[in-house]
Amino acid sequence: KAGVTQTPRYLIKTRGQQVTLSCSPISGHRSVSWYQQTPGQGLQFLFEYFSETQRNKGNFPGRFSGRQFSNSRSEMNVSTLELGDSALYLCASRHFPSGTTDTQYFGPGTRLTVL
Amino acid sequence: AQKVTQAQTEISVVEKEDVTLDCVYETRDTTYYLFWYKQPPSGELVFLIRRNSFDEQNEISGRYSWNFQKSTSSFNFTITASQVVDSAVYFCALSEGALGTDKLIFGTGTRLQVFP
């Protein structure tokens, strides 16, 4: 079974621009979560989508948004980029709901650099 | 409040040494899940193990073993006979809720360097 895929793998943007990152979950997985990883703040939860609806949101400004499509693929968007948005953005997928706890499996990440 | 503490920022060992990575967690939930992930230089988080709060049995998988102790709120990870390929950053994570449906709360990670 193919793993979680994320595109693009690397991005360079300038301040003020916006960016869209894409995530394709493992086949059959219906939930997609996004995390931001920075040297200063570590790994932080951004949001989770299930059935095209956001079901959980982390403590990030409204510039960070996401959506999920009917095939469970997800995109996240960051508008008006700031230098501090430079990070590795990781996407994770899981079955949910499965009746038992399920594990989040991560993709390779998109490394965003804001200049 | 939920919190995961990995006090060891970096550990260096020589190949074939045993090494233990510590993880201490805080939660008010009685139902929660603990995880360990490995992050090699490529960046992807690789799932290693999941444990629920009702199962304190220790687990062994090859050279890896985990010790879960609710009394001390710890979920430590031991690598026996370490190898160079074990070099990575290891994250402990906590998920609360009956179905583990909540976000993952990560520790700050422990960078393990295994030298030949």
mmCIF file with all atom_site columns, C-alpha atoms in Angstrom:
data_model
loop_
_atom_site.group_PDB
_atom_site.id
_atom_site.type_symbol
_atom_site.label_atom_id
_atom_site.label_alt_id
_atom_site.label_comp_id
_atom_site.label_asym_id
_atom_site.label_entity_id
_atom_site.label_seq_id
_atom_site.pdbx_PDB_ins_code
_atom_site.Cartn_x
_atom_site.Cartn_y
_atom_site.Cartn_z
_atom_site.occupancy
_atom_site.B_iso_or_equiv
_atom_site.pdbx_formal_charge
_atom_site.auth_seq_id
_atom_site.auth_comp_id
_atom_site.auth_asym_id
_atom_site.auth_atom_id
_atom_site.pdbx_PDB_model_num
ATOM 1   C CA . LYS A 1 1   ? 0.000   0.000  0.000  1.00 0.00 ? 1   LYS A CA 1
ATOM 2   C CA . ALA A 1 2   ? 1.385   3.396  -0.906 1.00 0.00 ? 2   ALA A CA 1
ATOM 3   C CA . GLY A 1 3   ? 2.176   5.722  1.973  1.00 0.00 ? 3   GLY A CA 1
ATOM 4   C CA . VAL A 1 4   ? 1.155   9.307  2.532  1.00 0.00 ? 4   VAL A CA 1
ATOM 5   C CA . THR A 1 5   ? 2.392   11.547 -0.250 1.00 0.00 ? 5   THR A CA 1
ATOM 6   C CA . GLN A 1 6   ? 2.979   15.258 -0.078 1.00 0.00 ? 6   GLN A CA 1
ATOM 7   C CA . THR A 1 7   ? 3.679   17.730 -2.843 1.00 0.00 ? 7   THR A CA 1
ATOM 8   C CA . PRO A 1 8   ? 5.724   19.677 -3.395 1.00 0.00 ? 8   PRO A CA 1
ATOM 9   C CA . ARG A 1 9   ? 8.635   18.499 -1.285 1.00 0.00 ? 9   ARG A CA 1
ATOM 10  C CA . TYR A 1 10  ? 10.357  21.875 -1.271 1.00 0.00 ? 10  TYR A CA 1
ATOM 11  C CA . LEU A 1 11  ? 9.080   25.395 -1.716 1.00 0.00 ? 11  LEU A CA 1
ATOM 12  C CA . ILE A 1 12  ? 10.675  28.790 -1.605 1.00 0.00 ? 12  ILE A CA 1
ATOM 13  C CA . LYS A 1 13  ? 8.417   31.801 -1.287 1.00 0.00 ? 13  LYS A CA 1
ATOM 14  C CA . THR A 1 14  ? 8.784   35.435 -0.326 1.00 0.00 ? 14  THR A CA 1
ATOM 15  C CA . ARG A 1 15  ? 7.051   37.318 2.446  1.00 0.00 ? 15  ARG A CA 1
ATOM 16  C CA . GLY A 1 16  ? 3.499   38.298 1.650  1.00 0.00 ? 16  GLY A CA 1
ATOM 17  C CA . GLN A 1 17  ? 2.923   35.515 -0.848 1.00 0.00 ? 17  GLN A CA 1
ATOM 18  C CA . GLN A 1 18  ? 0.563   32.641 -0.293 1.00 0.00 ? 18  GLN A CA 1
ATOM 19  C CA . VAL A 1 19  ? 1.234   28.933 -0.648 1.00 0.00 ? 19  VAL A CA 1
ATOM 20  C CA . THR A 1 20  ? -0.787  25.741 -1.051 1.00 0.00 ? 20  THR A CA 1
ATOM 21  C CA . LEU A 1 21  ? 0.501   22.360 0.045  1.00 0.00 ? 21  LEU A CA 1
ATOM 22  C CA . SER A 1 22  ? -1.062  19.071 -0.953 1.00 0.00 ? 22  SER A CA 1
ATOM 23  C CA . CYS A 1 23  ? -1.417  15.752 0.841  1.00 0.00 ? 23  CYS A CA 1
ATOM 24  C CA . SER A 1 24  ? -2.721  12.405 -0.420 1.00 0.00 ? 24  SER A CA 1
ATOM 25  C CA . PRO A 1 25  ? -3.529  9.972  2.394  1.00 0.00 ? 25  PRO A CA 1
ATOM 26  C CA . ILE A 1 26  ? -2.999  6.255  2.485  1.00 0.00 ? 26  ILE A CA 1
ATOM 27  C CA . SER A 1 27  ? -5.713  4.509  0.518  1.00 0.00 ? 27  SER A CA 1
ATOM 28  C CA . GLY A 1 28  ? -8.728  3.916  2.755  1.00 0.00 ? 28  GLY A CA 1
ATOM 29  C CA . HIS A 1 29  ? -7.707  6.516  5.317  1.00 0.00 ? 29  HIS A CA 1
ATOM 30  C CA . ARG A 1 30  ? -10.340 9.164  5.803  1.00 0.00 ? 30  ARG A CA 1
ATOM 31  C CA . SER A 1 31  ? -8.728  11.552 8.247  1.00 0.00 ? 31  SER A CA 1
ATOM 32  C CA . VAL A 1 32  ? -5.896  13.912 7.426  1.00 0.00 ? 32  VAL A CA 1
ATOM 33  C CA . SER A 1 33  ? -4.007  16.004 9.957  1.00 0.00 ? 33  SER A CA 1
ATOM 34  C CA . TRP A 1 34  ? -1.397  18.685 9.421  1.00 0.00 ? 34  TRP A CA 1
ATOM 35  C CA . TYR A 1 35  ? 1.533   19.524 11.661 1.00 0.00 ? 35  TYR A CA 1
ATOM 36  C CA . GLN A 1 36  ? 4.157   22.237 11.564 1.00 0.00 ? 36  GLN A CA 1
ATOM 37  C CA . GLN A 1 37  ? 7.709   21.486 12.651 1.00 0.00 ? 37  GLN A CA 1
ATOM 38  C CA . THR A 1 38  ? 10.154  24.281 13.466 1.00 0.00 ? 38  THR A CA 1
ATOM 39  C CA . PRO A 1 39  ? 13.406  24.255 15.449 1.00 0.00 ? 39  PRO A CA 1
ATOM 40  C CA . GLY A 1 40  ? 11.955  26.692 17.976 1.00 0.00 ? 40  GLY A CA 1
ATOM 41  C CA . GLN A 1 41  ? 8.442   25.346 18.521 1.00 0.00 ? 41  GLN A CA 1
ATOM 42  C CA . GLY A 1 42  ? 8.907   21.713 17.634 1.00 0.00 ? 42  GLY A CA 1
ATOM 43  C CA . LEU A 1 43  ? 6.014   19.706 16.236 1.00 0.00 ? 43  LEU A CA 1
ATOM 44  C CA . GLN A 1 44  ? 2.685   21.472 16.530 1.00 0.00 ? 44  GLN A CA 1
ATOM 45  C CA . PHE A 1 45  ? -0.771  20.403 15.426 1.00 0.00 ? 45  PHE A CA 1
ATOM 46  C CA . LEU A 1 46  ? -2.417  22.619 12.830 1.00 0.00 ? 46  LEU A CA 1
ATOM 47  C CA . PHE A 1 47  ? -5.749  20.951 12.030 1.00 0.00 ? 47  PHE A CA 1
ATOM 48  C CA . GLU A 1 48  ? -7.489  17.707 11.223 1.00 0.00 ? 48  GLU A CA 1
ATOM 49  C CA . TYR A 1 49  ? -10.019 17.002 8.501  1.00 0.00 ? 49  TYR A CA 1
ATOM 50  C CA . PHE A 1 50  ? -12.479 14.178 8.216  1.00 0.00 ? 50  PHE A CA 1
ATOM 51  C CA . SER A 1 51  ? -15.263 13.812 5.687  1.00 0.00 ? 51  SER A CA 1
ATOM 52  C CA . GLU A 1 52  ? -14.407 17.195 4.192  1.00 0.00 ? 52  GLU A CA 1
ATOM 53  C CA . THR A 1 53  ? -14.960 18.893 7.556  1.00 0.00 ? 53  THR A CA 1
ATOM 54  C CA . GLN A 1 54  ? -12.447 20.356 9.958  1.00 0.00 ? 54  GLN A CA 1
ATOM 55  C CA . ARG A 1 55  ? -12.893 18.515 13.236 1.00 0.00 ? 55  ARG A CA 1
ATOM 56  C CA . ASN A 1 56  ? -9.953  19.858 15.220 1.00 0.00 ? 56  ASN A CA 1
ATOM 57  C CA . LYS A 1 57  ? -7.861  22.968 15.054 1.00 0.00 ? 57  LYS A CA 1
ATOM 58  C CA . GLY A 1 58  ? -4.613  23.956 16.715 1.00 0.00 ? 58  GLY A CA 1
ATOM 59  C CA . ASN A 1 59  ? -3.569  27.352 17.946 1.00 0.00 ? 59  ASN A CA 1
ATOM 60  C CA . PHE A 1 60  ? -2.550  29.005 14.689 1.00 0.00 ? 60  PHE A CA 1
ATOM 61  C CA . PRO A 1 61  ? -3.680  32.278 13.125 1.00 0.00 ? 61  PRO A CA 1
ATOM 62  C CA . GLY A 1 62  ? -6.391  32.391 10.503 1.00 0.00 ? 62  GLY A CA 1
ATOM 63  C CA . ARG A 1 63  ? -3.751  32.723 7.776  1.00 0.00 ? 63  ARG A CA 1
ATOM 64  C CA . PHE A 1 64  ? -3.471  28.963 8.033  1.00 0.00 ? 64  PHE A CA 1
ATOM 65  C CA . SER A 1 65  ? -6.385  27.145 6.480  1.00 0.00 ? 65  SER A CA 1
ATOM 66  C CA . GLY A 1 66  ? -7.117  23.804 4.951  1.00 0.00 ? 66  GLY A CA 1
ATOM 67  C CA . ARG A 1 67  ? -9.655  21.738 3.180  1.00 0.00 ? 67  ARG A CA 1
ATOM 68  C CA . GLN A 1 68  ? -10.364 18.146 2.313  1.00 0.00 ? 68  GLN A CA 1
ATOM 69  C CA . PHE A 1 69  ? -11.827 16.766 -0.858 1.00 0.00 ? 69  PHE A CA 1
ATOM 70  C CA . SER A 1 70  ? -14.277 13.918 -1.325 1.00 0.00 ? 70  SER A CA 1
ATOM 71  C CA . ASN A 1 71  ? -11.412 11.530 -2.137 1.00 0.00 ? 71  ASN A CA 1
ATOM 72  C CA . SER A 1 72  ? -9.838  12.417 1.259  1.00 0.00 ? 72  SER A CA 1
ATOM 73  C CA . ARG A 1 73  ? -6.972  14.356 -0.320 1.00 0.00 ? 73  ARG A CA 1
ATOM 74  C CA . SER A 1 74  ? -6.218  17.498 1.596  1.00 0.00 ? 74  SER A CA 1
ATOM 75  C CA . GLU A 1 75  ? -4.651  20.856 0.973  1.00 0.00 ? 75  GLU A CA 1
ATOM 76  C CA . MET A 1 76  ? -3.439  23.480 3.362  1.00 0.00 ? 76  MET A CA 1
ATOM 77  C CA . ASN A 1 77  ? -3.001  27.101 2.512  1.00 0.00 ? 77  ASN A CA 1
ATOM 78  C CA . VAL A 1 78  ? -0.956  29.793 4.175  1.00 0.00 ? 78  VAL A CA 1
ATOM 79  C CA . SER A 1 79  ? -1.695  33.334 3.141  1.00 0.00 ? 79  SER A CA 1
ATOM 80  C CA . THR A 1 80  ? 0.428   36.434 3.628  1.00 0.00 ? 80  THR A CA 1
ATOM 81  C CA . LEU A 1 81  ? 3.533   34.444 4.411  1.00 0.00 ? 81  LEU A CA 1
ATOM 82  C CA . GLU A 1 82  ? 5.820   35.542 7.213  1.00 0.00 ? 82  GLU A CA 1
ATOM 83  C CA . LEU A 1 83  ? 9.445   34.611 7.823  1.00 0.00 ? 83  LEU A CA 1
ATOM 84  C CA . GLY A 1 84  ? 8.325   32.575 10.833 1.00 0.00 ? 84  GLY A CA 1
ATOM 85  C CA . ASP A 1 85  ? 6.249   30.318 8.600  1.00 0.00 ? 85  ASP A CA 1
ATOM 86  C CA . SER A 1 86  ? 9.424   28.679 7.363  1.00 0.00 ? 86  SER A CA 1
ATOM 87  C CA . ALA A 1 87  ? 9.049   25.110 8.532  1.00 0.00 ? 87  ALA A CA 1
ATOM 88  C CA . LEU A 1 88  ? 8.588   21.486 7.640  1.00 0.00 ? 88  LEU A CA 1
ATOM 89  C CA . TYR A 1 89  ? 4.885   20.832 7.139  1.00 0.00 ? 89  TYR A CA 1
ATOM 90  C CA . LEU A 1 90  ? 3.902   17.258 7.798  1.00 0.00 ? 90  LEU A CA 1
ATOM 91  C CA . CYS A 1 91  ? 0.698   15.585 6.816  1.00 0.00 ? 91  CYS A CA 1
ATOM 92  C CA . ALA A 1 92  ? -0.604  12.472 8.555  1.00 0.00 ? 92  ALA A CA 1
ATOM 93  C CA . SER A 1 93  ? -3.474  10.160 7.730  1.00 0.00 ? 93  SER A CA 1
ATOM 94  C CA . ARG A 1 94  ? -5.462  7.538  9.650  1.00 0.00 ? 94  ARG A CA 1
ATOM 95  C CA . HIS A 1 95  ? -8.602  5.448  9.227  1.00 0.00 ? 95  HIS A CA 1
ATOM 96  C CA . PHE A 1 96  ? -10.868 7.268  11.679 1.00 0.00 ? 96  PHE A CA 1
ATOM 97  C CA . PRO A 1 97  ? -13.302 6.318  12.902 1.00 0.00 ? 97  PRO A CA 1
ATOM 98  C CA . SER A 1 98  ? -12.247 2.744  13.221 1.00 0.00 ? 98  SER A CA 1
ATOM 99  C CA . GLY A 1 99  ? -13.818 1.758  16.534 1.00 0.00 ? 99  GLY A CA 1
ATOM 100 C CA . THR A 1 100 ? -10.424 1.448  18.098 1.00 0.00 ? 100 THR A CA 1
ATOM 101 C CA . THR A 1 101 ? -7.595  3.854  18.400 1.00 0.00 ? 101 THR A CA 1
ATOM 102 C CA . ASP A 1 102 ? -5.721  4.248  15.209 1.00 0.00 ? 102 ASP A CA 1
ATOM 103 C CA . THR A 1 103 ? -2.305  5.488  14.374 1.00 0.00 ? 103 THR A CA 1
ATOM 104 C CA . GLN A 1 104 ? -1.402  8.536  12.376 1.00 0.00 ? 104 GLN A CA 1
ATOM 105 C CA . TYR A 1 105 ? 1.002   7.778  9.538  1.00 0.00 ? 105 TYR A CA 1
ATOM 106 C CA . PHE A 1 106 ? 3.089   10.627 8.267  1.00 0.00 ? 106 PHE A CA 1
ATOM 107 C CA . GLY A 1 107 ? 4.210   11.739 4.855  1.00 0.00 ? 107 GLY A CA 1
ATOM 108 C CA . PRO A 1 108 ? 7.709   12.984 3.966  1.00 0.00 ? 108 PRO A CA 1
ATOM 109 C CA . GLY A 1 109 ? 6.752   16.607 4.522  1.00 0.00 ? 109 GLY A CA 1
ATOM 110 C CA . THR A 1 110 ? 6.979   19.819 2.547  1.00 0.00 ? 110 THR A CA 1
ATOM 111 C CA . ARG A 1 111 ? 9.848   22.071 3.490  1.00 0.00 ? 111 ARG A CA 1
ATOM 112 C CA . LEU A 1 112 ? 8.756   25.679 3.091  1.00 0.00 ? 112 LEU A CA 1
ATOM 113 C CA . THR A 1 113 ? 11.310  28.479 3.123  1.00 0.00 ? 113 THR A CA 1
ATOM 114 C CA . VAL A 1 114 ? 10.068  32.057 3.301  1.00 0.00 ? 114 VAL A CA 1
ATOM 115 C CA . LEU A 1 115 ? 12.559  34.716 2.232  1.00 0.00 ? 115 LEU A CA 1
ATOM 116 C CA . ALA B 2 1   ? -2.811  20.138 30.766 1.00 0.00 ? 1   ALA B CA 1
ATOM 117 C CA . GLN B 2 2   ? -1.318  17.695 28.330 1.00 0.00 ? 2   GLN B CA 1
ATOM 118 C CA . LYS B 2 3   ? 2.423   17.660 28.054 1.00 0.00 ? 3   LYS B CA 1
ATOM 119 C CA . VAL B 2 4   ? 5.200   15.363 26.942 1.00 0.00 ? 4   VAL B CA 1
ATOM 120 C CA . THR B 2 5   ? 8.723   15.825 28.227 1.00 0.00 ? 5   THR B CA 1
ATOM 121 C CA . GLN B 2 6   ? 11.811  14.335 26.669 1.00 0.00 ? 6   GLN B CA 1
ATOM 122 C CA . ALA B 2 7   ? 14.561  15.641 28.878 1.00 0.00 ? 7   ALA B CA 1
ATOM 123 C CA . GLN B 2 8   ? 17.405  14.182 26.841 1.00 0.00 ? 8   GLN B CA 1
ATOM 124 C CA . THR B 2 9   ? 18.118  16.528 23.962 1.00 0.00 ? 9   THR B CA 1
ATOM 125 C CA . GLU B 2 10  ? 20.913  14.496 22.453 1.00 0.00 ? 10  GLU B CA 1
ATOM 126 C CA . ILE B 2 11  ? 22.501  11.131 23.162 1.00 0.00 ? 11  ILE B CA 1
ATOM 127 C CA . SER B 2 12  ? 25.658  9.763  21.584 1.00 0.00 ? 12  SER B CA 1
ATOM 128 C CA . VAL B 2 13  ? 26.631  6.121  21.812 1.00 0.00 ? 13  VAL B CA 1
ATOM 129 C CA . VAL B 2 14  ? 28.974  3.744  20.113 1.00 0.00 ? 14  VAL B CA 1
ATOM 130 C CA . GLU B 2 15  ? 27.558  0.926  18.039 1.00 0.00 ? 15  GLU B CA 1
ATOM 131 C CA . LYS B 2 16  ? 26.377  -2.103 20.022 1.00 0.00 ? 16  LYS B CA 1
ATOM 132 C CA . GLU B 2 17  ? 25.737  -0.094 23.147 1.00 0.00 ? 17  GLU B CA 1
ATOM 133 C CA . ASP B 2 18  ? 22.258  -0.170 24.664 1.00 0.00 ? 18  ASP B CA 1
ATOM 134 C CA . VAL B 2 19  ? 20.482  3.160  24.945 1.00 0.00 ? 19  VAL B CA 1
ATOM 135 C CA . THR B 2 20  ? 17.288  4.280  26.687 1.00 0.00 ? 20  THR B CA 1
ATOM 136 C CA . LEU B 2 21  ? 15.276  7.279  25.618 1.00 0.00 ? 21  LEU B CA 1
ATOM 137 C CA . ASP B 2 22  ? 13.115  8.766  28.348 1.00 0.00 ? 22  ASP B CA 1
ATOM 138 C CA . CYS B 2 23  ? 9.577   10.077 27.993 1.00 0.00 ? 23  CYS B CA 1
ATOM 139 C CA . VAL B 2 24  ? 7.417   11.549 30.741 1.00 0.00 ? 24  VAL B CA 1
ATOM 140 C CA . TYR B 2 25  ? 3.855   12.630 30.054 1.00 0.00 ? 25  TYR B CA 1
ATOM 141 C CA . GLU B 2 26  ? 1.128   14.614 31.773 1.00 0.00 ? 26  GLU B CA 1
ATOM 142 C CA . THR B 2 27  ? -2.589  14.193 31.190 1.00 0.00 ? 27  THR B CA 1
ATOM 143 C CA . ARG B 2 28  ? -5.823  14.431 33.121 1.00 0.00 ? 28  ARG B CA 1
ATOM 144 C CA . ASP B 2 29  ? -7.547  11.900 30.904 1.00 0.00 ? 29  ASP B CA 1
ATOM 145 C CA . THR B 2 30  ? -7.889  8.328  32.088 1.00 0.00 ? 30  THR B CA 1
ATOM 146 C CA . THR B 2 31  ? -7.958  7.132  28.488 1.00 0.00 ? 31  THR B CA 1
ATOM 147 C CA . TYR B 2 32  ? -5.008  8.123  26.393 1.00 0.00 ? 32  TYR B CA 1
ATOM 148 C CA . TYR B 2 33  ? -2.504  6.764  23.938 1.00 0.00 ? 33  TYR B CA 1
ATOM 149 C CA . LEU B 2 34  ? 1.249   7.038  23.766 1.00 0.00 ? 34  LEU B CA 1
ATOM 150 C CA . PHE B 2 35  ? 3.374   6.781  20.673 1.00 0.00 ? 35  PHE B CA 1
ATOM 151 C CA . TRP B 2 36  ? 6.979   6.748  19.597 1.00 0.00 ? 36  TRP B CA 1
ATOM 152 C CA . TYR B 2 37  ? 8.038   8.016  16.199 1.00 0.00 ? 37  TYR B CA 1
ATOM 153 C CA . LYS B 2 38  ? 11.448  8.047  14.537 1.00 0.00 ? 38  LYS B CA 1
ATOM 154 C CA . GLN B 2 39  ? 12.516  10.916 12.300 1.00 0.00 ? 39  GLN B CA 1
ATOM 155 C CA . PRO B 2 40  ? 15.549  10.131 10.127 1.00 0.00 ? 40  PRO B CA 1
ATOM 156 C CA . PRO B 2 41  ? 17.339  12.942 8.257  1.00 0.00 ? 41  PRO B CA 1
ATOM 157 C CA . SER B 2 42  ? 14.881  12.582 5.384  1.00 0.00 ? 42  SER B CA 1
ATOM 158 C CA . GLY B 2 43  ? 12.251  14.181 7.612  1.00 0.00 ? 43  GLY B CA 1
ATOM 159 C CA . GLU B 2 44  ? 9.438   11.663 7.529  1.00 0.00 ? 44  GLU B CA 1
ATOM 160 C CA . LEU B 2 45  ? 8.062   10.579 10.898 1.00 0.00 ? 45  LEU B CA 1
ATOM 161 C CA . VAL B 2 46  ? 8.123   6.798  11.079 1.00 0.00 ? 46  VAL B CA 1
ATOM 162 C CA . PHE B 2 47  ? 5.678   5.138  13.459 1.00 0.00 ? 47  PHE B CA 1
ATOM 163 C CA . LEU B 2 48  ? 7.277   2.738  15.940 1.00 0.00 ? 48  LEU B CA 1
ATOM 164 C CA . ILE B 2 49  ? 4.710   1.864  18.602 1.00 0.00 ? 49  ILE B CA 1
ATOM 165 C CA . ARG B 2 50  ? 1.336   2.764  20.084 1.00 0.00 ? 50  ARG B CA 1
ATOM 166 C CA . ARG B 2 51  ? 0.249   2.030  23.642 1.00 0.00 ? 51  ARG B CA 1
ATOM 167 C CA . ASN B 2 52  ? -3.076  2.674  25.357 1.00 0.00 ? 52  ASN B CA 1
ATOM 168 C CA . SER B 2 53  ? -3.422  3.707  28.974 1.00 0.00 ? 53  SER B CA 1
ATOM 169 C CA . PHE B 2 54  ? -5.021  0.414  30.007 1.00 0.00 ? 54  PHE B CA 1
ATOM 170 C CA . ASP B 2 55  ? -2.199  -1.750 28.801 1.00 0.00 ? 55  ASP B CA 1
ATOM 171 C CA . GLU B 2 56  ? 0.937   -1.501 30.882 1.00 0.00 ? 56  GLU B CA 1
ATOM 172 C CA . GLN B 2 57  ? 2.517   -4.582 29.434 1.00 0.00 ? 57  GLN B CA 1
ATOM 173 C CA . ASN B 2 58  ? 6.013   -3.959 28.214 1.00 0.00 ? 58  ASN B CA 1
ATOM 174 C CA . GLU B 2 59  ? 6.661   -4.676 24.586 1.00 0.00 ? 59  GLU B CA 1
ATOM 175 C CA . ILE B 2 60  ? 9.651   -5.961 22.687 1.00 0.00 ? 60  ILE B CA 1
ATOM 176 C CA . SER B 2 61  ? 10.112  -5.818 18.946 1.00 0.00 ? 61  SER B CA 1
ATOM 177 C CA . GLY B 2 62  ? 13.467  -7.044 17.814 1.00 0.00 ? 62  GLY B CA 1
ATOM 178 C CA . ARG B 2 63  ? 16.104  -4.721 19.268 1.00 0.00 ? 63  ARG B CA 1
ATOM 179 C CA . TYR B 2 64  ? 13.449  -2.274 20.447 1.00 0.00 ? 64  TYR B CA 1
ATOM 180 C CA . SER B 2 65  ? 11.615  -2.435 23.751 1.00 0.00 ? 65  SER B CA 1
ATOM 181 C CA . TRP B 2 66  ? 9.260   -0.129 25.572 1.00 0.00 ? 66  TRP B CA 1
ATOM 182 C CA . ASN B 2 67  ? 8.577   0.250  29.276 1.00 0.00 ? 67  ASN B CA 1
ATOM 183 C CA . PHE B 2 68  ? 5.261   1.868  30.184 1.00 0.00 ? 68  PHE B CA 1
ATOM 184 C CA . GLN B 2 69  ? 4.756   2.809  33.851 1.00 0.00 ? 69  GLN B CA 1
ATOM 185 C CA . LYS B 2 70  ? 1.603   4.686  34.752 1.00 0.00 ? 70  LYS B CA 1
ATOM 186 C CA . SER B 2 71  ? 2.803   5.144  38.339 1.00 0.00 ? 71  SER B CA 1
ATOM 187 C CA . THR B 2 72  ? 5.600   7.404  37.098 1.00 0.00 ? 72  THR B CA 1
ATOM 188 C CA . SER B 2 73  ? 3.838   8.609  33.919 1.00 0.00 ? 73  SER B CA 1
ATOM 189 C CA . SER B 2 74  ? 6.709   7.351  31.837 1.00 0.00 ? 74  SER B CA 1
ATOM 190 C CA . PHE B 2 75  ? 6.984   5.537  28.539 1.00 0.00 ? 75  PHE B CA 1
ATOM 191 C CA . ASN B 2 76  ? 10.647  4.813  27.949 1.00 0.00 ? 76  ASN B CA 1
ATOM 192 C CA . PHE B 2 77  ? 12.185  3.336  24.828 1.00 0.00 ? 77  PHE B CA 1
ATOM 193 C CA . THR B 2 78  ? 15.276  1.135  24.807 1.00 0.00 ? 78  THR B CA 1
ATOM 194 C CA . ILE B 2 79  ? 17.360  0.171  21.813 1.00 0.00 ? 79  ILE B CA 1
ATOM 195 C CA . THR B 2 80  ? 19.516  -2.861 22.440 1.00 0.00 ? 80  THR B CA 1
ATOM 196 C CA . ALA B 2 81  ? 22.790  -3.269 20.575 1.00 0.00 ? 81  ALA B CA 1
ATOM 197 C CA . SER B 2 82  ? 22.409  0.032  18.762 1.00 0.00 ? 82  SER B CA 1
ATOM 198 C CA . GLN B 2 83  ? 23.389  0.371  15.124 1.00 0.00 ? 83  GLN B CA 1
ATOM 199 C CA . VAL B 2 84  ? 24.416  3.331  12.987 1.00 0.00 ? 84  VAL B CA 1
ATOM 200 C CA . VAL B 2 85  ? 21.059  3.107  11.196 1.00 0.00 ? 85  VAL B CA 1
ATOM 201 C CA . ASP B 2 86  ? 19.355  3.921  14.485 1.00 0.00 ? 86  ASP B CA 1
ATOM 202 C CA . SER B 2 87  ? 20.736  7.467  14.281 1.00 0.00 ? 87  SER B CA 1
ATOM 203 C CA . ALA B 2 88  ? 17.699  9.750  14.120 1.00 0.00 ? 88  ALA B CA 1
ATOM 204 C CA . VAL B 2 89  ? 15.517  12.014 16.199 1.00 0.00 ? 89  VAL B CA 1
ATOM 205 C CA . TYR B 2 90  ? 12.993  10.108 18.276 1.00 0.00 ? 90  TYR B CA 1
ATOM 206 C CA . PHE B 2 91  ? 9.711   11.649 19.363 1.00 0.00 ? 91  PHE B CA 1
ATOM 207 C CA . CYS B 2 92  ? 7.360   10.533 22.081 1.00 0.00 ? 92  CYS B CA 1
ATOM 208 C CA . ALA B 2 93  ? 3.743   11.666 21.631 1.00 0.00 ? 93  ALA B CA 1
ATOM 209 C CA . LEU B 2 94  ? 0.473   11.659 23.565 1.00 0.00 ? 94  LEU B CA 1
ATOM 210 C CA . SER B 2 95  ? -3.059  11.481 22.241 1.00 0.00 ? 95  SER B CA 1
ATOM 211 C CA . GLU B 2 96  ? -6.068  11.852 24.511 1.00 0.00 ? 96  GLU B CA 1
ATOM 212 C CA . GLY B 2 97  ? -9.592  10.556 24.183 1.00 0.00 ? 97  GLY B CA 1
ATOM 213 C CA . ALA B 2 98  ? -11.372 7.262  24.065 1.00 0.00 ? 98  ALA B CA 1
ATOM 214 C CA . LEU B 2 99  ? -10.612 6.709  20.401 1.00 0.00 ? 99  LEU B CA 1
ATOM 215 C CA . GLY B 2 100 ? -7.305  8.500  20.365 1.00 0.00 ? 100 GLY B CA 1
ATOM 216 C CA . THR B 2 101 ? -9.189  10.988 18.295 1.00 0.00 ? 101 THR B CA 1
ATOM 217 C CA . ASP B 2 102 ? -7.395  14.057 19.466 1.00 0.00 ? 102 ASP B CA 1
ATOM 218 C CA . LYS B 2 103 ? -4.280  15.708 18.181 1.00 0.00 ? 103 LYS B CA 1
ATOM 219 C CA . LEU B 2 104 ? -0.844  14.321 18.867 1.00 0.00 ? 104 LEU B CA 1
ATOM 220 C CA . ILE B 2 105 ? 1.109   16.231 21.501 1.00 0.00 ? 105 ILE B CA 1
ATOM 221 C CA . PHE B 2 106 ? 4.792   15.729 20.835 1.00 0.00 ? 106 PHE B CA 1
ATOM 222 C CA . GLY B 2 107 ? 7.804   15.972 23.063 1.00 0.00 ? 107 GLY B CA 1
ATOM 223 C CA . THR B 2 108 ? 10.772  17.989 21.890 1.00 0.00 ? 108 THR B CA 1
ATOM 224 C CA . GLY B 2 109 ? 12.551  14.889 20.641 1.00 0.00 ? 109 GLY B CA 1
ATOM 225 C CA . THR B 2 110 ? 15.823  13.164 21.465 1.00 0.00 ? 110 THR B CA 1
ATOM 226 C CA . ARG B 2 111 ? 18.548  13.138 18.835 1.00 0.00 ? 111 ARG B CA 1
ATOM 227 C CA . LEU B 2 112 ? 20.374  9.810  18.919 1.00 0.00 ? 112 LEU B CA 1
ATOM 228 C CA . GLN B 2 113 ? 23.756  9.537  17.272 1.00 0.00 ? 113 GLN B CA 1
ATOM 229 C CA . VAL B 2 114 ? 25.256  6.097  16.969 1.00 0.00 ? 114 VAL B CA 1
ATOM 230 C CA . PHE B 2 115 ? 28.918  6.074  16.015 1.00 0.00 ? 115 PHE B CA 1
ATOM 231 C CA . PRO B 2 116 ? 30.651  3.090  14.403 1.00 0.00 ? 116 PRO B CA 1
#
